Amino acid sequence: MKRDDFLWMIGGVQGSGVDTSANVFAKAAASGGLHVFGKREYYSNIKGEHSYFQVRVSKDLIRSHVDTVDMLATFEEETIFRHALEVRSEGAIIYDPDQDPKRLEQIPTIEANVRATLSSELSKSGLSSEVRGILELARRRGVHVYPVPYNELLKQVGAKFGETSLSTLQRMLNVMAVAASYALLSYDENLVKDAVRRQFKSKPKVAEMNVEAVGAAYDYVEQKFDGSFRYKLSPSKTDEVRLFVRGNSTVAMAKELAGCRLQTYYPITPASDESEYLEAHAEIELDGSAAHENPQAGEVAAMGAKGNIAVVQSEDEIAAVTMAIGGGLAGVRSSTSTSGPGFSLMAEGLGYAGMNEVPVVVTLYSRGGPSTGLPTRHEQGDLRFALYAGHGDFPRLVLASGDLEEVFYDTVRAFNYSERYQTPVIHIVDKALANSDATLPMLDLNRVKIDRGKLVKGPITDGVNGEYKRFVHAPDGISPRPPVGTKGAVYWHTGDEHDELGHITEDPTNRDQMMEKRMGKLEVADREIPMEERLNFFGPEQADITVVSWGSTKGAILDAMGWLKEDGISVNFLQIRLINPFPTERVKSLLSGAKNVVGIEMNYTGQLIGVLREQTCIPVDQLVVKYNGRPMSCEEIYDSLKSIHEGKAPKRIVLRHGA
Amino acid sequence: MALKLSDLKTTAHNDWCPGCGDFGILNAVQMALAEMNVDPSSTVVVSGVGCSSKAPHFIKTYGVHTLHGRSLPFATGIKLANPNLEVIVEGGDGDGMGIGAGHFVGSGRRNIDMLYIIHDNGVYGLTKGQASPTLGLGMKTKSLPSPNMNQGINPLLLAIACGYTWIARGYSYDVRHLKDLIVKGAKHKGFAFLDVLQPCPTYNDIQTKEYWAGEGLVDSTGKQQPRTYKLEETGYDPVVHSDDEAEMEKKVQQAVLKSFEFGDHTPIGVFYQNEFIPTYEERIAHKSPSYKTNPPAAQQIAHEDGTPLANIRKLLEELRVT
């Protein structure tokens, strides 16, 4: 397998600027026309625990991370101990020689078992359990080790700005590690400096000091190690307009575009970043360009008026979902964002929205469960729960996005579905996507359309005696929907079974009619929603292996398919996006001639595969799962599909890579 | 055209027990709405679950009968989406002080411009008379197998602690007085909380209509004394008159002390009123000035052809790298 890309990794103590350095590294690469995919791994902790970032860059499109590290940038000892042995032969480690005498036993944040393993490995090789020992071990495995005396260089930078406080200067350690990395790669220094200026644009003085630090690191590396590292990285010219985005903010931007005007949330990882983005951008610019089509809207925009989204931090997730349903009742596109534990509390609210035919969108960020589980790690363990949360039968749509571009368009669709079918929509966004940063081609806003379904803008003119039949029987089960507060007449809502006015009734005939009205909407959705919004099928029609998967594994599967093709193994891939209503007939026909169906999922039980079997009676031949909280790499998928193809794999493969 | 009381009645079948205190509260709400001459289609009555939470079905305004304990967050969503609506929330003491207690606390902190009426009868009626959060420790109402093992909550004291800016108590059989309280509470700028003493003739055989009328409580002349008295008749001034911390503190302390009076000498009327605390709507508008003139429910989000009205190009431009 041939890799034409570069994986850079940086680690450090949480709260010490690891995020910033990864951001600078990624932006410098992205603005040089390279494709970038970044992955963040962190503990459920504020300060002090270890976190790391991997940034994969390439001239070609990449959609996933890899396990083999080409270059490890460090500025403290823990990262060296934890990750030095992940660096491939011929790869590089950059470190601060002041760390040489630091001892493994002195790092309390390294788990005892990790420490024991490292310790025994070092002593087996006759090496000390110091930084210099583990670096020697890496060297013996063919890794180039580059000492960069950050503190000395920082003092020189400080002298130019009259800054003598070492602790202030040390805030630039992270940027220095980035600069030293790029200098070894002989990458364009100006792109790095621009990325630094952009990162610190609100603090010009800090920006200039950091730019100076970049220069100092470049000078030092060029002088000391000129040409010693073989791998070079150079910008790639592109005419494509690209963005560098993160999952959470992609959802948030799409919500504003979709017309979501009430967002509620209770703080939870990894969902809150989205709500915070919305709160920081609560005033929304309006587009007056099509004023002739909609004079009222045009007038609003022409007056320089703005739209806005009300963002409410609630007392718990029960309140978050019920507030959002309240917004939906009042005719406002409303949503809440949460993760597994919060979603557990939302079950009763979902049932109410289903019973009362209220549009509401729940963005469910999927993290490691059960219970509090792995709060900051990744898993696709909530699919079954998303499909069935709540007592009784009620309709819901469940969609799951596979990459950041899908996340954007699916977010808008979630609101369209919820208003069109007047029922809750659960949009699953994996933690691996929420906390991924990637380059994307400019989003095509012309593709985005808002469909409000049978919303009635009022006033109500067909009320009888001041009362309106909100739940009037309609051939497609979908009644016209004037929101609560529409002038002209009134109606009622209740969680009890109700008549067309919304009053309680336990009449059996009415019950049957209402149940069939509500559940029938899913059949309408099944007929109406275009197949291209429901599933993707990649690769040749006939292939040696057919992969069935969903969500964020998409990128790694597609990347691995490219490698397998080079090995002469043909793979096609069915990605299911709208999981309820399940695209049963199309899936059946796509899988009808498949030779070897392989399910790939980030959970223990193979939840989608279970749904597949339930809906189509098609069993999979092999299952590849992972549940250690770390996303699947394309190498892992490549290796497992290859061994399946060779007939060497067990029926169930559990992937275990990750730190 | 003036709204008549009959305009606010529905034909939905009312299944409350004969003599239920809920009837008095329902009448008072309808009388208050008529007096305020509201537009029924700009008015929403939101409730939780329980006997009293069926009330919206009997009132001809928009009615949203929600989940057990969740009336406040539902109402919050409705009101923040459309702050031009008159929103009144009703529910029982179990609904509001038990399963919904967290929302009661959160709502007080927000101070949204709504009125919350608790039908306070000390029992869970609809599930056949279990002890509810306001029933005192050791009390044994009719259907309890043994005396209540939990201490009773003091709703007024809790409301003060949570930040409600208008706090009052009424009595369901003093309908005119209750109606006046409802009008005041609805007109208050901020979150108004009204606790209503409500006999449950079926399950609460202690705090009965007769009990509140003064059964067994006689003065020196042998005359029966009602167990409730009206605060306004005692010269009690609940109003915070100036935006001054000392003044607010004084009025809060006064209300706290008053909230402990219960039993033979139970005050009804307004305990506390403060319009100097900004409402949540004002707090949102402070951050997003357009909220005031263009709240969510008034906002257009798309052109006729479905093209979004929001322009996110600037946000995307910030993320552009090539």
Short mmCIF file of N, CA and C in Angstrom, two decimals, chain A residues 30-31 198 240-245 253 256-259 261 277 279 281-287 290 293-294 296-297 306-308 312-313 315-316 318-319 322-323 325-327 329-330 332-333 348 352 445 448-450 452 460 465 467 483-496 502-504, chain B residues 10-12 39-42 44 54 56-68 70 73-74 76-78 80-82 85 102-103 106-107 110 280 284 287-291 294-322:
data_model
loop_
_atom_site.label_atom_id
_atom_site.label_comp_id
_atom_site.label_asym_id
_atom_site.label_seq_id
_atom_site.Cartn_x
_atom_site.Cartn_y
_atom_site.Cartn_z
N ALA A 30 -3.60 24.00 4.65
CA ALA A 30 -4.81 24.21 3.83
C ALA A 30 -4.66 25.43 2.93
N SER A 31 -4.08 26.51 3.46
CA SER A 31 -3.97 27.70 2.61
C SER A 31 -2.89 27.52 1.56
N ARG A 198 -3.38 34.83 11.42
CA ARG A 198 -4.81 34.59 11.36
C ARG A 198 -5.33 34.04 12.69
N GLU A 240 -9.59 25.59 -6.73
CA GLU A 240 -10.79 25.30 -5.97
C GLU A 240 -10.86 26.23 -4.75
N VAL A 241 -12.05 26.78 -4.50
CA VAL A 241 -12.22 27.57 -3.27
C VAL A 241 -12.54 26.58 -2.16
N ARG A 242 -11.72 26.62 -1.09
CA ARG A 242 -11.92 25.65 -0.02
C ARG A 242 -12.13 26.32 1.33
N LEU A 243 -12.84 25.61 2.17
CA LEU A 243 -13.05 26.04 3.55
C LEU A 243 -12.31 25.07 4.46
N PHE A 244 -12.00 25.54 5.64
CA PHE A 244 -11.47 24.64 6.67
C PHE A 244 -12.46 24.68 7.82
N VAL A 245 -13.17 23.57 8.02
CA VAL A 245 -14.31 23.61 8.94
C VAL A 245 -14.22 22.53 10.01
N MET A 253 -23.83 26.56 11.45
CA MET A 253 -24.05 27.43 10.29
C MET A 253 -25.25 26.95 9.47
N GLU A 256 -28.52 28.00 11.04
CA GLU A 256 -28.90 29.39 10.78
C GLU A 256 -29.46 29.52 9.37
N LEU A 257 -28.81 28.84 8.43
CA LEU A 257 -29.27 28.90 7.05
C LEU A 257 -30.65 28.25 6.92
N ALA A 258 -30.85 27.17 7.63
CA ALA A 258 -32.11 26.44 7.55
C ALA A 258 -33.27 27.20 8.17
N GLY A 259 -32.96 28.25 8.91
CA GLY A 259 -34.03 29.02 9.53
C GLY A 259 -34.36 28.59 10.94
N ARG A 261 -34.59 29.06 14.57
CA ARG A 261 -34.60 30.32 15.31
C ARG A 261 -34.78 30.13 16.81
N TYR A 277 -21.47 28.29 19.46
CA TYR A 277 -21.26 28.99 18.18
C TYR A 277 -22.52 29.78 17.84
N GLU A 279 -24.79 30.91 19.84
CA GLU A 279 -24.96 32.02 20.77
C GLU A 279 -24.04 33.18 20.39
N HIS A 281 -23.12 33.85 17.45
CA HIS A 281 -23.55 34.40 16.16
C HIS A 281 -25.07 34.50 16.13
N ALA A 282 -25.64 34.98 17.24
CA ALA A 282 -27.10 34.96 17.38
C ALA A 282 -27.80 35.94 16.45
N GLU A 283 -27.14 37.00 16.06
CA GLU A 283 -27.74 37.92 15.09
C GLU A 283 -27.40 37.40 13.69
N ILE A 284 -28.40 37.30 12.87
CA ILE A 284 -28.23 36.64 11.56
C ILE A 284 -28.45 37.64 10.43
N GLU A 285 -27.49 37.70 9.53
CA GLU A 285 -27.61 38.58 8.36
C GLU A 285 -28.69 38.03 7.44
N LEU A 286 -29.43 38.94 6.84
CA LEU A 286 -30.48 38.51 5.92
C LEU A 286 -30.13 38.90 4.50
N ASP A 287 -30.66 38.10 3.60
CA ASP A 287 -30.38 38.30 2.19
C ASP A 287 -31.57 38.99 1.54
N ALA A 290 -33.72 38.65 -3.21
CA ALA A 290 -34.92 38.22 -3.93
C ALA A 290 -36.15 38.97 -3.41
N GLU A 293 -39.66 38.68 -4.85
CA GLU A 293 -40.47 37.48 -4.66
C GLU A 293 -41.20 37.50 -3.32
N ASN A 294 -40.62 38.18 -2.39
CA ASN A 294 -41.18 38.17 -1.05
C ASN A 294 -41.03 39.56 -0.45
N GLN A 296 -42.26 41.25 1.88
CA GLN A 296 -42.13 41.44 3.32
C GLN A 296 -40.71 41.13 3.80
N ALA A 297 -40.19 40.01 3.29
CA ALA A 297 -38.84 39.62 3.67
C ALA A 297 -37.84 40.61 3.11
N LYS A 306 -32.11 42.43 10.99
CA LYS A 306 -31.45 41.15 11.06
C LYS A 306 -32.40 40.11 11.59
N GLY A 307 -32.08 38.87 11.31
CA GLY A 307 -32.78 37.79 11.96
C GLY A 307 -32.02 37.46 13.24
N ASN A 308 -32.56 36.54 14.00
CA ASN A 308 -31.83 36.16 15.21
C ASN A 308 -32.27 34.79 15.64
N VAL A 312 -31.11 29.06 24.30
CA VAL A 312 -31.43 28.95 25.72
C VAL A 312 -30.69 27.78 26.35
N GLN A 313 -29.92 28.08 27.37
CA GLN A 313 -29.31 27.01 28.16
C GLN A 313 -30.31 26.59 29.22
N GLU A 315 -32.23 23.90 32.18
CA GLU A 315 -31.83 23.29 33.45
C GLU A 315 -31.51 21.81 33.29
N ASP A 316 -31.98 21.18 32.25
CA ASP A 316 -31.65 19.78 31.97
C ASP A 316 -32.12 19.47 30.55
N ILE A 318 -34.42 17.38 29.62
CA ILE A 318 -35.88 17.26 29.49
C ILE A 318 -36.43 18.63 29.12
N ALA A 319 -35.91 19.65 29.81
CA ALA A 319 -36.33 21.02 29.50
C ALA A 319 -35.87 21.41 28.10
N THR A 322 -38.23 19.84 25.56
CA THR A 322 -39.61 20.33 25.63
C THR A 322 -39.70 21.81 25.27
N MET A 323 -38.67 22.58 25.60
CA MET A 323 -38.64 23.98 25.14
C MET A 323 -38.61 24.04 23.61
N ILE A 325 -39.72 21.85 21.60
CA ILE A 325 -41.04 21.46 21.09
C ILE A 325 -42.00 22.65 21.23
N GLY A 326 -41.87 23.39 22.33
CA GLY A 326 -42.68 24.60 22.50
C GLY A 326 -42.45 25.57 21.34
N GLY A 327 -41.20 25.73 20.96
CA GLY A 327 -40.89 26.59 19.82
C GLY A 327 -41.53 26.06 18.55
N LEU A 329 -44.23 24.25 18.36
CA LEU A 329 -45.68 24.49 18.45
C LEU A 329 -46.01 25.91 18.00
N ALA A 330 -45.11 26.85 18.33
CA ALA A 330 -45.35 28.25 17.98
C ALA A 330 -44.91 28.56 16.54
N VAL A 332 -41.97 27.95 15.00
CA VAL A 332 -40.58 28.34 14.79
C VAL A 332 -39.74 27.08 14.60
N ARG A 333 -38.87 27.10 13.60
CA ARG A 333 -37.95 25.97 13.45
C ARG A 333 -37.06 25.92 14.69
N GLU A 348 -39.20 11.18 26.65
CA GLU A 348 -40.61 11.53 26.82
C GLU A 348 -41.01 12.70 25.93
N TYR A 352 -43.99 13.01 22.93
CA TYR A 352 -44.99 14.08 22.89
C TYR A 352 -45.02 14.74 21.50
N LEU A 445 -24.49 26.99 -1.63
CA LEU A 445 -25.70 27.44 -0.94
C LEU A 445 -26.92 27.40 -1.86
N VAL A 448 -29.41 24.63 -1.34
CA VAL A 448 -30.22 24.58 -0.13
C VAL A 448 -31.61 25.18 -0.36
N LYS A 449 -32.63 24.39 -0.09
CA LYS A 449 -34.01 24.87 -0.20
C LYS A 449 -34.73 24.60 1.11
N ILE A 450 -35.59 25.54 1.44
CA ILE A 450 -36.38 25.36 2.65
C ILE A 450 -37.78 24.93 2.27
N ARG A 452 -41.32 24.11 4.08
CA ARG A 452 -42.03 24.18 5.37
C ARG A 452 -43.28 23.32 5.39
N ILE A 460 -56.42 32.02 10.48
CA ILE A 460 -57.28 30.86 10.21
C ILE A 460 -58.65 31.38 9.79
N ASN A 465 -67.05 28.06 14.89
CA ASN A 465 -67.33 28.50 16.25
C ASN A 465 -66.03 28.84 16.99
N GLU A 467 -63.19 27.45 16.69
CA GLU A 467 -62.32 26.29 16.93
C GLU A 467 -61.85 25.70 15.60
N PRO A 483 -49.61 27.52 13.31
CA PRO A 483 -48.98 27.39 14.62
C PRO A 483 -49.86 27.91 15.75
N VAL A 484 -49.56 27.47 16.95
CA VAL A 484 -50.22 28.03 18.14
C VAL A 484 -49.98 29.54 18.12
N GLY A 485 -51.06 30.29 18.30
CA GLY A 485 -50.94 31.74 18.28
C GLY A 485 -51.41 32.34 16.97
N THR A 486 -51.79 31.49 15.99
CA THR A 486 -52.33 32.01 14.73
C THR A 486 -53.71 32.59 15.00
N LYS A 487 -53.94 33.78 14.52
CA LYS A 487 -55.22 34.43 14.81
C LYS A 487 -56.37 33.79 14.05
N GLY A 488 -57.55 33.95 14.60
CA GLY A 488 -58.75 33.52 13.88
C GLY A 488 -59.50 32.38 14.54
N ALA A 489 -58.79 31.46 15.17
CA ALA A 489 -59.45 30.34 15.85
C ALA A 489 -58.43 29.70 16.79
N VAL A 490 -58.89 28.74 17.56
CA VAL A 490 -57.98 28.06 18.49
C VAL A 490 -58.14 26.55 18.38
N TYR A 491 -57.17 25.84 18.91
CA TYR A 491 -57.26 24.37 19.02
C TYR A 491 -56.43 23.94 20.22
N TRP A 492 -56.34 22.64 20.42
CA TRP A 492 -55.67 22.13 21.63
C TRP A 492 -54.60 21.09 21.28
N HIS A 493 -53.71 20.90 22.24
CA HIS A 493 -52.73 19.82 22.15
C HIS A 493 -52.79 19.02 23.45
N THR A 494 -52.57 17.74 23.35
CA THR A 494 -52.45 16.93 24.56
C THR A 494 -51.65 15.67 24.27
N GLY A 495 -50.93 15.22 25.29
CA GLY A 495 -50.20 13.97 25.15
C GLY A 495 -51.12 12.77 25.16
N ASP A 496 -52.37 12.97 25.60
CA ASP A 496 -53.38 11.91 25.54
C ASP A 496 -53.80 11.72 24.07
N GLY A 502 -57.96 18.29 19.06
CA GLY A 502 -56.89 18.17 20.06
C GLY A 502 -57.43 17.94 21.46
N HIS A 503 -58.72 17.57 21.58
CA HIS A 503 -59.27 17.24 22.90
C HIS A 503 -59.10 15.74 23.17
N ILE A 504 -58.98 15.44 24.47
CA ILE A 504 -58.78 14.04 24.89
C ILE A 504 -59.97 13.17 24.50
N THR B 10 -65.63 25.93 26.63
CA THR B 10 -65.68 24.94 25.55
C THR B 10 -66.75 23.91 25.87
N THR B 11 -66.99 23.05 24.91
CA THR B 11 -67.98 22.00 25.14
C THR B 11 -67.30 20.68 25.55
N ALA B 12 -65.98 20.72 25.73
CA ALA B 12 -65.29 19.49 26.14
C ALA B 12 -65.85 19.01 27.48
N ASP B 39 -57.40 38.45 23.27
CA ASP B 39 -57.74 37.76 22.03
C ASP B 39 -57.47 36.28 22.29
N PRO B 40 -58.51 35.44 22.30
CA PRO B 40 -58.28 34.01 22.63
C PRO B 40 -57.22 33.37 21.74
N SER B 41 -57.11 33.82 20.50
CA SER B 41 -56.12 33.19 19.61
C SER B 41 -54.73 33.78 19.79
N SER B 42 -54.59 34.74 20.69
CA SER B 42 -53.24 35.19 21.07
C SER B 42 -52.92 34.78 22.50
N VAL B 44 -52.42 31.48 25.25
CA VAL B 44 -52.15 30.04 25.34
C VAL B 44 -52.18 29.63 26.80
N LYS B 54 -55.91 19.25 33.15
CA LYS B 54 -56.90 19.14 32.08
C LYS B 54 -57.56 20.49 31.79
N PRO B 56 -56.83 23.33 30.38
CA PRO B 56 -56.83 23.99 29.07
C PRO B 56 -57.96 23.53 28.15
N HIS B 57 -58.39 22.27 28.31
CA HIS B 57 -59.44 21.77 27.42
C HIS B 57 -60.78 22.46 27.66
N PHE B 58 -60.90 23.12 28.82
CA PHE B 58 -62.19 23.76 29.15
C PHE B 58 -62.15 25.26 28.88
N ILE B 59 -61.01 25.75 28.42
CA ILE B 59 -60.84 27.19 28.17
C ILE B 59 -60.67 27.39 26.68
N LYS B 60 -61.45 28.29 26.11
CA LYS B 60 -61.40 28.44 24.65
C LYS B 60 -60.34 29.47 24.25
N THR B 61 -59.10 29.12 24.55
CA THR B 61 -57.93 29.80 24.00
C THR B 61 -57.10 28.66 23.42
N TYR B 62 -55.93 28.94 22.87
CA TYR B 62 -55.04 27.83 22.53
C TYR B 62 -54.72 27.09 23.82
N GLY B 63 -54.75 25.78 23.76
CA GLY B 63 -54.47 24.98 24.94
C GLY B 63 -53.39 23.96 24.65
N VAL B 64 -52.38 23.93 25.50
CA VAL B 64 -51.31 22.95 25.31
C VAL B 64 -51.14 22.16 26.61
N HIS B 65 -51.72 20.97 26.60
CA HIS B 65 -51.71 20.05 27.74
C HIS B 65 -50.49 19.15 27.52
N THR B 66 -49.46 19.30 28.35
CA THR B 66 -48.17 18.68 28.01
C THR B 66 -47.89 17.41 28.79
N LEU B 67 -46.66 17.27 29.24
CA LEU B 67 -46.22 16.08 29.96
C LEU B 67 -46.18 16.37 31.46
N HIS B 68 -46.14 15.31 32.25
CA HIS B 68 -46.14 15.49 33.70
C HIS B 68 -44.89 16.25 34.15
N ARG B 70 -43.71 19.06 32.98
CA ARG B 70 -42.94 19.79 31.95
C ARG B 70 -43.65 21.02 31.41
N PRO B 73 -41.11 24.28 30.86
CA PRO B 73 -40.25 24.39 29.66
C PRO B 73 -41.04 24.45 28.35
N PHE B 74 -42.16 23.73 28.25
CA PHE B 74 -42.97 23.89 27.03
C PHE B 74 -43.41 25.34 26.88
N THR B 76 -42.07 27.95 28.14
CA THR B 76 -40.88 28.77 27.86
C THR B 76 -40.59 28.80 26.36
N GLY B 77 -40.62 27.63 25.75
CA GLY B 77 -40.36 27.56 24.31
C GLY B 77 -41.38 28.35 23.51
N ILE B 78 -42.65 28.21 23.90
CA ILE B 78 -43.73 28.92 23.18
C ILE B 78 -43.54 30.43 23.32
N LEU B 80 -40.86 32.23 24.25
CA LEU B 80 -39.65 32.81 23.66
C LEU B 80 -39.73 32.82 22.14
N ALA B 81 -40.43 31.83 21.59
CA ALA B 81 -40.62 31.83 20.14
C ALA B 81 -41.55 32.95 19.72
N ASN B 82 -42.57 33.19 20.52
CA ASN B 82 -43.54 34.24 20.19
C ASN B 82 -43.88 35.06 21.44
N LEU B 85 -47.43 36.49 22.67
CA LEU B 85 -48.56 35.72 23.19
C LEU B 85 -48.71 35.92 24.70
N GLY B 102 -37.32 20.90 39.20
CA GLY B 102 -36.12 21.46 38.56
C GLY B 102 -36.50 22.58 37.61
N HIS B 103 -37.62 22.39 36.90
CA HIS B 103 -38.05 23.42 35.95
C HIS B 103 -38.58 24.65 36.69
N GLY B 106 -35.43 26.56 37.52
CA GLY B 106 -34.86 27.17 36.32
C GLY B 106 -35.70 28.33 35.80
N SER B 107 -37.02 28.16 35.87
CA SER B 107 -37.91 29.20 35.34
C SER B 107 -37.84 30.47 36.17
N ARG B 110 -34.99 32.55 35.13
CA ARG B 110 -35.09 33.23 33.84
C ARG B 110 -36.01 34.44 33.88
N TYR B 280 -36.42 37.68 30.80
CA TYR B 280 -35.51 36.91 29.93
C TYR B 280 -35.57 37.44 28.51
N ILE B 284 -32.45 38.57 26.27
CA ILE B 284 -32.10 38.13 24.91
C ILE B 284 -31.94 39.35 24.00
N LYS B 287 -28.71 41.11 24.01
CA LYS B 287 -27.65 40.48 23.20
C LYS B 287 -27.97 40.55 21.71
N SER B 288 -29.22 40.30 21.37
CA SER B 288 -29.67 40.32 19.97
C SER B 288 -30.76 41.37 19.83
N PRO B 289 -30.38 42.60 19.51
CA PRO B 289 -31.38 43.69 19.51
C PRO B 289 -32.57 43.40 18.60
N SER B 290 -32.36 42.63 17.53
CA SER B 290 -33.47 42.39 16.61
C SER B 290 -34.56 41.51 17.22
N TYR B 291 -34.26 40.83 18.31
CA TYR B 291 -35.25 39.94 18.93
C TYR B 291 -36.52 40.70 19.30
N ASN B 294 -38.27 41.67 15.92
CA ASN B 294 -38.38 40.57 14.96
C ASN B 294 -38.15 39.24 15.67
N PRO B 295 -39.03 38.89 16.61
CA PRO B 295 -38.82 37.64 17.36
C PRO B 295 -38.97 36.42 16.46
N PRO B 296 -38.53 35.25 16.93
CA PRO B 296 -38.52 34.07 16.07
C PRO B 296 -39.81 33.81 15.29
N ALA B 297 -40.97 33.89 15.96
CA ALA B 297 -42.21 33.54 15.27
C ALA B 297 -42.56 34.56 14.18
N ALA B 298 -42.01 35.76 14.26
CA ALA B 298 -42.31 36.78 13.25
C ALA B 298 -41.34 36.70 12.08
N GLN B 299 -40.27 35.96 12.25
CA GLN B 299 -39.22 35.98 11.23
C GLN B 299 -39.58 35.16 9.99
N GLN B 300 -39.33 35.77 8.84
CA GLN B 300 -39.38 35.00 7.60
C GLN B 300 -38.07 34.25 7.53
N ILE B 301 -38.08 33.03 7.06
CA ILE B 301 -36.81 32.31 6.94
C ILE B 301 -36.48 31.95 5.50
N ALA B 302 -37.46 32.11 4.60
CA ALA B 302 -37.21 31.72 3.20
C ALA B 302 -37.95 32.65 2.25
N HIS B 303 -37.40 32.77 1.06
CA HIS B 303 -38.12 33.43 -0.02
C HIS B 303 -39.21 32.48 -0.50
N GLU B 304 -40.09 33.01 -1.35
CA GLU B 304 -41.21 32.19 -1.84
C GLU B 304 -40.74 30.88 -2.49
N ASP B 305 -39.60 30.94 -3.17
CA ASP B 305 -39.13 29.74 -3.88
C ASP B 305 -38.34 28.80 -2.98
N GLY B 306 -38.31 29.09 -1.69
CA GLY B 306 -37.61 28.20 -0.76
C GLY B 306 -36.16 28.57 -0.52
N THR B 307 -35.66 29.58 -1.22
CA THR B 307 -34.28 30.00 -0.97
C THR B 307 -34.18 30.58 0.43
N PRO B 308 -33.19 30.16 1.19
CA PRO B 308 -33.09 30.67 2.56
C PRO B 308 -32.88 32.19 2.60
N LEU B 309 -33.44 32.79 3.61
CA LEU B 309 -33.28 34.24 3.76
C LEU B 309 -32.00 34.58 4.53
N ALA B 310 -31.53 33.65 5.34
CA ALA B 310 -30.30 33.91 6.08
C ALA B 310 -29.12 33.94 5.11
N ASN B 311 -28.23 34.88 5.35
CA ASN B 311 -27.05 34.99 4.51
C ASN B 311 -25.85 34.60 5.36
N ILE B 312 -25.30 33.41 5.09
CA ILE B 312 -24.18 32.95 5.93
C ILE B 312 -22.84 33.10 5.19
N ARG B 313 -22.86 33.86 4.09
CA ARG B 313 -21.62 33.96 3.31
C ARG B 313 -20.45 34.53 4.12
N LYS B 314 -20.76 35.48 5.01
CA LYS B 314 -19.68 36.05 5.82
C LYS B 314 -19.06 35.00 6.75
N LEU B 315 -19.93 34.17 7.31
CA LEU B 315 -19.43 33.12 8.20
C LEU B 315 -18.53 32.16 7.42
N LEU B 316 -18.94 31.84 6.20
CA LEU B 316 -18.14 30.92 5.38
C LEU B 316 -16.82 31.58 4.98
N GLU B 317 -16.91 32.87 4.70
CA GLU B 317 -15.71 33.61 4.27
C GLU B 317 -14.63 33.54 5.35
N GLU B 318 -15.07 33.59 6.61
CA GLU B 318 -14.10 33.51 7.73
C GLU B 318 -13.35 32.18 7.73
N LEU B 319 -13.97 31.16 7.14
CA LEU B 319 -13.37 29.82 7.17
C LEU B 319 -12.63 29.48 5.89
N ARG B 320 -12.60 30.45 4.97
CA ARG B 320 -12.01 30.18 3.67
C ARG B 320 -10.49 30.06 3.78
N VAL B 321 -9.92 29.06 3.11
CA VAL B 321 -8.46 28.91 3.16
C VAL B 321 -7.81 29.01 1.79
N THR B 322 -8.54 28.85 0.72
CA THR B 322 -7.94 29.07 -0.62
C THR B 322 -8.88 29.95 -1.43
#
